[in-house]
Tab-separated table of C-alpha atoms and ligand atoms in Angstrom:
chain	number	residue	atom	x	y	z
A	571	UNK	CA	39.060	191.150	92.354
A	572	UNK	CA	42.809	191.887	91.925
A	573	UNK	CA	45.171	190.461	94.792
A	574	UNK	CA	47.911	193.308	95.025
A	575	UNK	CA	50.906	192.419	96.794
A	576	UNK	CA	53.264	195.295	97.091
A	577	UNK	CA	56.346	191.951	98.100
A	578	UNK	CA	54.914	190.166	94.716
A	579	UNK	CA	55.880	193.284	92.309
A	580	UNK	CA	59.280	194.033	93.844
A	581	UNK	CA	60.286	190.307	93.641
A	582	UNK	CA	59.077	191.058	89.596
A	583	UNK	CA	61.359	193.832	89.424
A	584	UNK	CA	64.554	191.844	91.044
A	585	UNK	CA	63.561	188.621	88.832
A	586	UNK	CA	63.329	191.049	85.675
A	587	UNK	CA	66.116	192.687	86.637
A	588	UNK	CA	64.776	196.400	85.936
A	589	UNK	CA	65.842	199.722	87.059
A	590	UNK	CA	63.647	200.471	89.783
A	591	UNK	CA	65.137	196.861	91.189
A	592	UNK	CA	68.156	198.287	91.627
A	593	UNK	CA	67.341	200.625	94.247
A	594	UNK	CA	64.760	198.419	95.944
A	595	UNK	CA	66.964	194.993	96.318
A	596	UNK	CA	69.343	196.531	99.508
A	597	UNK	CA	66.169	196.839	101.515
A	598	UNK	CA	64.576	193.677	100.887
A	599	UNK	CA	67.645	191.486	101.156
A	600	UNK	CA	67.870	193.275	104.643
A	601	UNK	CA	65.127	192.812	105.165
A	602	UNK	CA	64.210	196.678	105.642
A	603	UNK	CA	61.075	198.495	103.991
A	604	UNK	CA	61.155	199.548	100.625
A	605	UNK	CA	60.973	203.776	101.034
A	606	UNK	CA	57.580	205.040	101.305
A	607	UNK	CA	58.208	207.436	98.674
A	608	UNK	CA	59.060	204.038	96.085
A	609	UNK	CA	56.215	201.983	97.716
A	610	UNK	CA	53.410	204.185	96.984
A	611	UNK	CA	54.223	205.436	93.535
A	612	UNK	CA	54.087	201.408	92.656
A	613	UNK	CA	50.872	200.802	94.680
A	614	UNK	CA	49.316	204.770	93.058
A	615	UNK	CA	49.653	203.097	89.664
A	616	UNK	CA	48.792	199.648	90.208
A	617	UNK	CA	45.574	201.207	92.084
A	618	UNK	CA	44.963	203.271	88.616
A	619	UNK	CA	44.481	200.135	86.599
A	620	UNK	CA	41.053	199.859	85.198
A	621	UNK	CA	40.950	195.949	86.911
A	622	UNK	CA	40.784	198.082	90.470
A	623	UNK	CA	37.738	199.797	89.822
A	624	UNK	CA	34.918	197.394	91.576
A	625	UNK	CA	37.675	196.775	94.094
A	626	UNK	CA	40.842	195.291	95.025
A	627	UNK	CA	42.595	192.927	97.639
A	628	UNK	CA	46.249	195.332	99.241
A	629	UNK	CA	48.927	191.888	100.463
A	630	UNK	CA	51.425	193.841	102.351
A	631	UNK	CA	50.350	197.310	101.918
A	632	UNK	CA	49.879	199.826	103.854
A	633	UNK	CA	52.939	198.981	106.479
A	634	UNK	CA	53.683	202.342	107.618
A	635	UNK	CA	51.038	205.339	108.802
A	636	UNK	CA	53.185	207.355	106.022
A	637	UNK	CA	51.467	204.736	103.260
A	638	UNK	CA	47.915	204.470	105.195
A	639	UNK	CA	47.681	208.065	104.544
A	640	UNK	CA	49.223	208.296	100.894
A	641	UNK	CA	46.334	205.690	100.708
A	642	UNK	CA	43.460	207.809	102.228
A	643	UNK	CA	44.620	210.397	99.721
A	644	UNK	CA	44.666	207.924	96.819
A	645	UNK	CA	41.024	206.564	97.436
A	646	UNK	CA	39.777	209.900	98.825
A	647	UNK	CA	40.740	211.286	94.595
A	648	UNK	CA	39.299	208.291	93.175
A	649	UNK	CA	35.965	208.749	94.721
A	650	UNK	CA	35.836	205.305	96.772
A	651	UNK	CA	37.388	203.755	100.663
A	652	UNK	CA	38.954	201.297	101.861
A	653	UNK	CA	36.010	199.018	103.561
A	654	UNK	CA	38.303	196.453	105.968
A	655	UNK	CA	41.788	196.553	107.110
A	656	UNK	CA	41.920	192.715	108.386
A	657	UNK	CA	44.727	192.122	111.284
A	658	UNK	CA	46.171	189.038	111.012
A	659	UNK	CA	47.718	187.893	114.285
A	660	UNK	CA	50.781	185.241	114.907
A	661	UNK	CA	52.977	185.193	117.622
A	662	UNK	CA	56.328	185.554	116.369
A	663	UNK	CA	57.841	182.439	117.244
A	664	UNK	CA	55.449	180.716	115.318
A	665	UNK	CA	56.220	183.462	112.302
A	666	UNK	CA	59.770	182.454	112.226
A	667	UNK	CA	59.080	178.836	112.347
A	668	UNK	CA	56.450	179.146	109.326
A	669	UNK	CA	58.265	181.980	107.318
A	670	UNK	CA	62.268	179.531	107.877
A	671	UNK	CA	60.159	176.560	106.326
A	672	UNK	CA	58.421	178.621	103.088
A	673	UNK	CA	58.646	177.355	99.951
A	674	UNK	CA	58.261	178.667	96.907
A	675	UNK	CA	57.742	177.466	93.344
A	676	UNK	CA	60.146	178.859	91.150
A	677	UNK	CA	57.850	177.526	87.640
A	678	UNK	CA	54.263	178.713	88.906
A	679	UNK	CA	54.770	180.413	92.404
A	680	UNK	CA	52.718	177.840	94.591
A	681	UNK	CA	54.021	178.365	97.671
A	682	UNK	CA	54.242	175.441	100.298
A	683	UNK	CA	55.617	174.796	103.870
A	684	UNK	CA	58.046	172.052	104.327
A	685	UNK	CA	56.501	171.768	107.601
A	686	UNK	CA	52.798	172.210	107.495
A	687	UNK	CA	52.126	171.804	103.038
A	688	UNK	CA	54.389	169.946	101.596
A	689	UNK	CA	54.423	168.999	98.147
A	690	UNK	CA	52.951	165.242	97.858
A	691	UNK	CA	55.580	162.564	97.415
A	692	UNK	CA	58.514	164.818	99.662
A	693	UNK	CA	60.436	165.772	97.380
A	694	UNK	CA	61.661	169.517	96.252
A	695	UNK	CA	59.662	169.847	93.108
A	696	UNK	CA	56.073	171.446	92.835
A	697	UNK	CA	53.004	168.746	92.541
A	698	UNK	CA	50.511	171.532	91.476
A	699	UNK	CA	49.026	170.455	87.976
A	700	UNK	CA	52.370	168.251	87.002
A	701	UNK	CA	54.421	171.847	87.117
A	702	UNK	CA	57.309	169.981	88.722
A	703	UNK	CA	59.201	173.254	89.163
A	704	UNK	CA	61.577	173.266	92.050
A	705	UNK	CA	61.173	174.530	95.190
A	706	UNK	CA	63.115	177.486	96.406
A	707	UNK	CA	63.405	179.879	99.424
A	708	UNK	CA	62.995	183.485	99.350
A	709	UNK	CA	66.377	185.113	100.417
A	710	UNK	CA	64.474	187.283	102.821
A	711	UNK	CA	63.222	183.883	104.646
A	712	UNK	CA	66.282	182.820	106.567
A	713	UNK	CA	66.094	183.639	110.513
A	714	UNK	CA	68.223	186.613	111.113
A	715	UNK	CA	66.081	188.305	108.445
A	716	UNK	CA	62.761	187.291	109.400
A	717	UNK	CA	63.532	188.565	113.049
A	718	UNK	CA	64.823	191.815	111.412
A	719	UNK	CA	61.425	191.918	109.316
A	720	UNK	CA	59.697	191.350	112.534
A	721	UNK	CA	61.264	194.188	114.384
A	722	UNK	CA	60.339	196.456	111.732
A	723	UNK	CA	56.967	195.217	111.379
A	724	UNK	CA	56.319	195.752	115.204
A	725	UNK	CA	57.773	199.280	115.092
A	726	UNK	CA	56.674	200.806	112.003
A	727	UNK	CA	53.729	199.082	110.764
A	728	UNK	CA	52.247	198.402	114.201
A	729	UNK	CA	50.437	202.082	114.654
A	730	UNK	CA	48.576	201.156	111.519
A	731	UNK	CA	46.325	199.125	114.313
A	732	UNK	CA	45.531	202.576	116.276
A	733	UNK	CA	45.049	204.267	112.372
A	734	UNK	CA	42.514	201.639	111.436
A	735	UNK	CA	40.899	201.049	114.680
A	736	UNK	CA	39.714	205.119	114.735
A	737	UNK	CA	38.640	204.883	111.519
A	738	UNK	CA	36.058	201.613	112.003
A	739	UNK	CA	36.980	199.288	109.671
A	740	UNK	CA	39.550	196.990	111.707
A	741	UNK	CA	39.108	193.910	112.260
A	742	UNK	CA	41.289	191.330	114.150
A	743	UNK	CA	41.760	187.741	113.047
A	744	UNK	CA	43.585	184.876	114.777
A	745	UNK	CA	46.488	183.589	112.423
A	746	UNK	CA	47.348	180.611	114.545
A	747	UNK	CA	44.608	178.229	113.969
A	748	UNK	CA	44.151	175.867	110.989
A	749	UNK	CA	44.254	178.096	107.301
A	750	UNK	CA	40.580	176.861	106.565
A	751	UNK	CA	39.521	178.377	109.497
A	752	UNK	CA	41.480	182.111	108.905
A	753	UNK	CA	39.988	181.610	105.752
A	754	UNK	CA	36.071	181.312	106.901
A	755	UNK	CA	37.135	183.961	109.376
A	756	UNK	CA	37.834	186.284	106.611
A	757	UNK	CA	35.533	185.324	104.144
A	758	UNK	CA	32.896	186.048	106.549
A	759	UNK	CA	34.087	189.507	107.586
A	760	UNK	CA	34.310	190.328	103.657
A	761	UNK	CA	30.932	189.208	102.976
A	762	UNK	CA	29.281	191.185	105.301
A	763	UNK	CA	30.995	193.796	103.936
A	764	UNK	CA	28.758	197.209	103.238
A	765	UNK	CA	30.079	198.427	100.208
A	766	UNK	CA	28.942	201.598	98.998
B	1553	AMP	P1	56.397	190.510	101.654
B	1553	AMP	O1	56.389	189.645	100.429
B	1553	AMP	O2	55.096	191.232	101.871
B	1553	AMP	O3	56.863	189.758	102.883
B	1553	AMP	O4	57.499	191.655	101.395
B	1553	AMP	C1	58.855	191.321	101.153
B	1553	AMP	C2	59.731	192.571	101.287
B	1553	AMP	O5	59.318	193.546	100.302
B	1553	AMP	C3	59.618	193.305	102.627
B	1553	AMP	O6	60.465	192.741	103.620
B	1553	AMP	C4	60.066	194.712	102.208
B	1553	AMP	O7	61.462	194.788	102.008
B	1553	AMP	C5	59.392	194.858	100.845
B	1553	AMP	N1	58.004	195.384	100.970
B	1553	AMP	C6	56.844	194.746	100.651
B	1553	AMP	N2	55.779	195.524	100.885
B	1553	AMP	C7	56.269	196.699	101.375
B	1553	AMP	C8	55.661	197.904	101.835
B	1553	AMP	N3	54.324	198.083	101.853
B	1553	AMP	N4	56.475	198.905	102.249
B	1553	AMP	C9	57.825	198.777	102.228
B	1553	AMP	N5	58.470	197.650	101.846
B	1553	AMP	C10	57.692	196.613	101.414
């Protein structure tokens, strides 16, 4: 099932330097959203890719009731729903400390935590399979951003809670606990899963 992360293919289009990265990099070196209108023409044709059709995993997407709906619309025409809109929850202080200490591998895009995962041996370079990339931190993860991200997040992408909650399929899942345990927590939730 495809993992779509609507921050994964904007970082693509700033790496690759396209067009479309042009207009998108002010906002996410703010640390602002990306315009609905941009957002959801990427996520309408990633969504029309013939790997979505038994399903798909949406990182980061919806984030504003604008998107949820664009959504609605785009499922409602190809003829299926979204099943669960998981919640995770972390209080924000523990957000900045996680997001300030991120990691990322700029060879195979492993990403660690210099505080909770890092790479064995301490040292900047990735352990995963001998990659030995190095290790380098998003521009959008230093602590004036992250609180501006947070803001954001709290104010726009917080009714999405109310949206999902009417419709049924929301379900709320402690972020602040061990990752093994979010992950039985949501493995769980997705297995008992009706899907039509
Ligand atoms: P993320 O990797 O999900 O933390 O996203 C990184 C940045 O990409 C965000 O701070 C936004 O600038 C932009 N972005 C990602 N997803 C969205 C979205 N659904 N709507 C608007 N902007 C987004």
């Amino acid at each position: 099932m495809p993992h779509i992360s609507t921050g994964d293919i904007f970082r693509a289009h700033l790496s690759d330097a396209t067009e479309f990265a042009k207009q998108i990099r002010p906002y996410m070196e703010s640390g602002a959203l990306v315009p609905d209108t941009l957002t959801i023409a990427i996520v309408e044709e990633r969504l029309k890719r013939p790997d979505c059709r038994d399903g798909y995993v949406l990182d980061g997407f919806p984030r504003s009731v604008a998107q949820a709906q664009a959504l609605e619309r785009m499922t409602a025409s190809h003829g299926h729903a979204i099943d669960a809109a998981i919640d995770l929850r972390v209080p924000d202080d523990e957000l900045v400390a996680r997001l300030g200490a991120r990691r990322t591998c700029a060879g195979c895009g492993t990403i660690y935590n210099l505080k909770f995962n890092p790479p064995q041996g301490g040292g900047m370079r990735c352990d995963r399979n001998g990659c030995g990339g190095q290790l380098v931190q998003r521009p959008d993860d230093n602590e004036d951003t992250i609180r501006q991200r947070l803001i954001i997040y709290h104010k726009t992408t917080g009714p999405l809670y109310a949206f999902y909650r009417e419709r049924g399929i929301l379900h709320i899942v402690r972020g602040d606990v061990p990752p093994e345990a979010v992950f039985a927590t949501v493995e769980d939730i997705v297995c008992g899963l009706e899907v039509a």
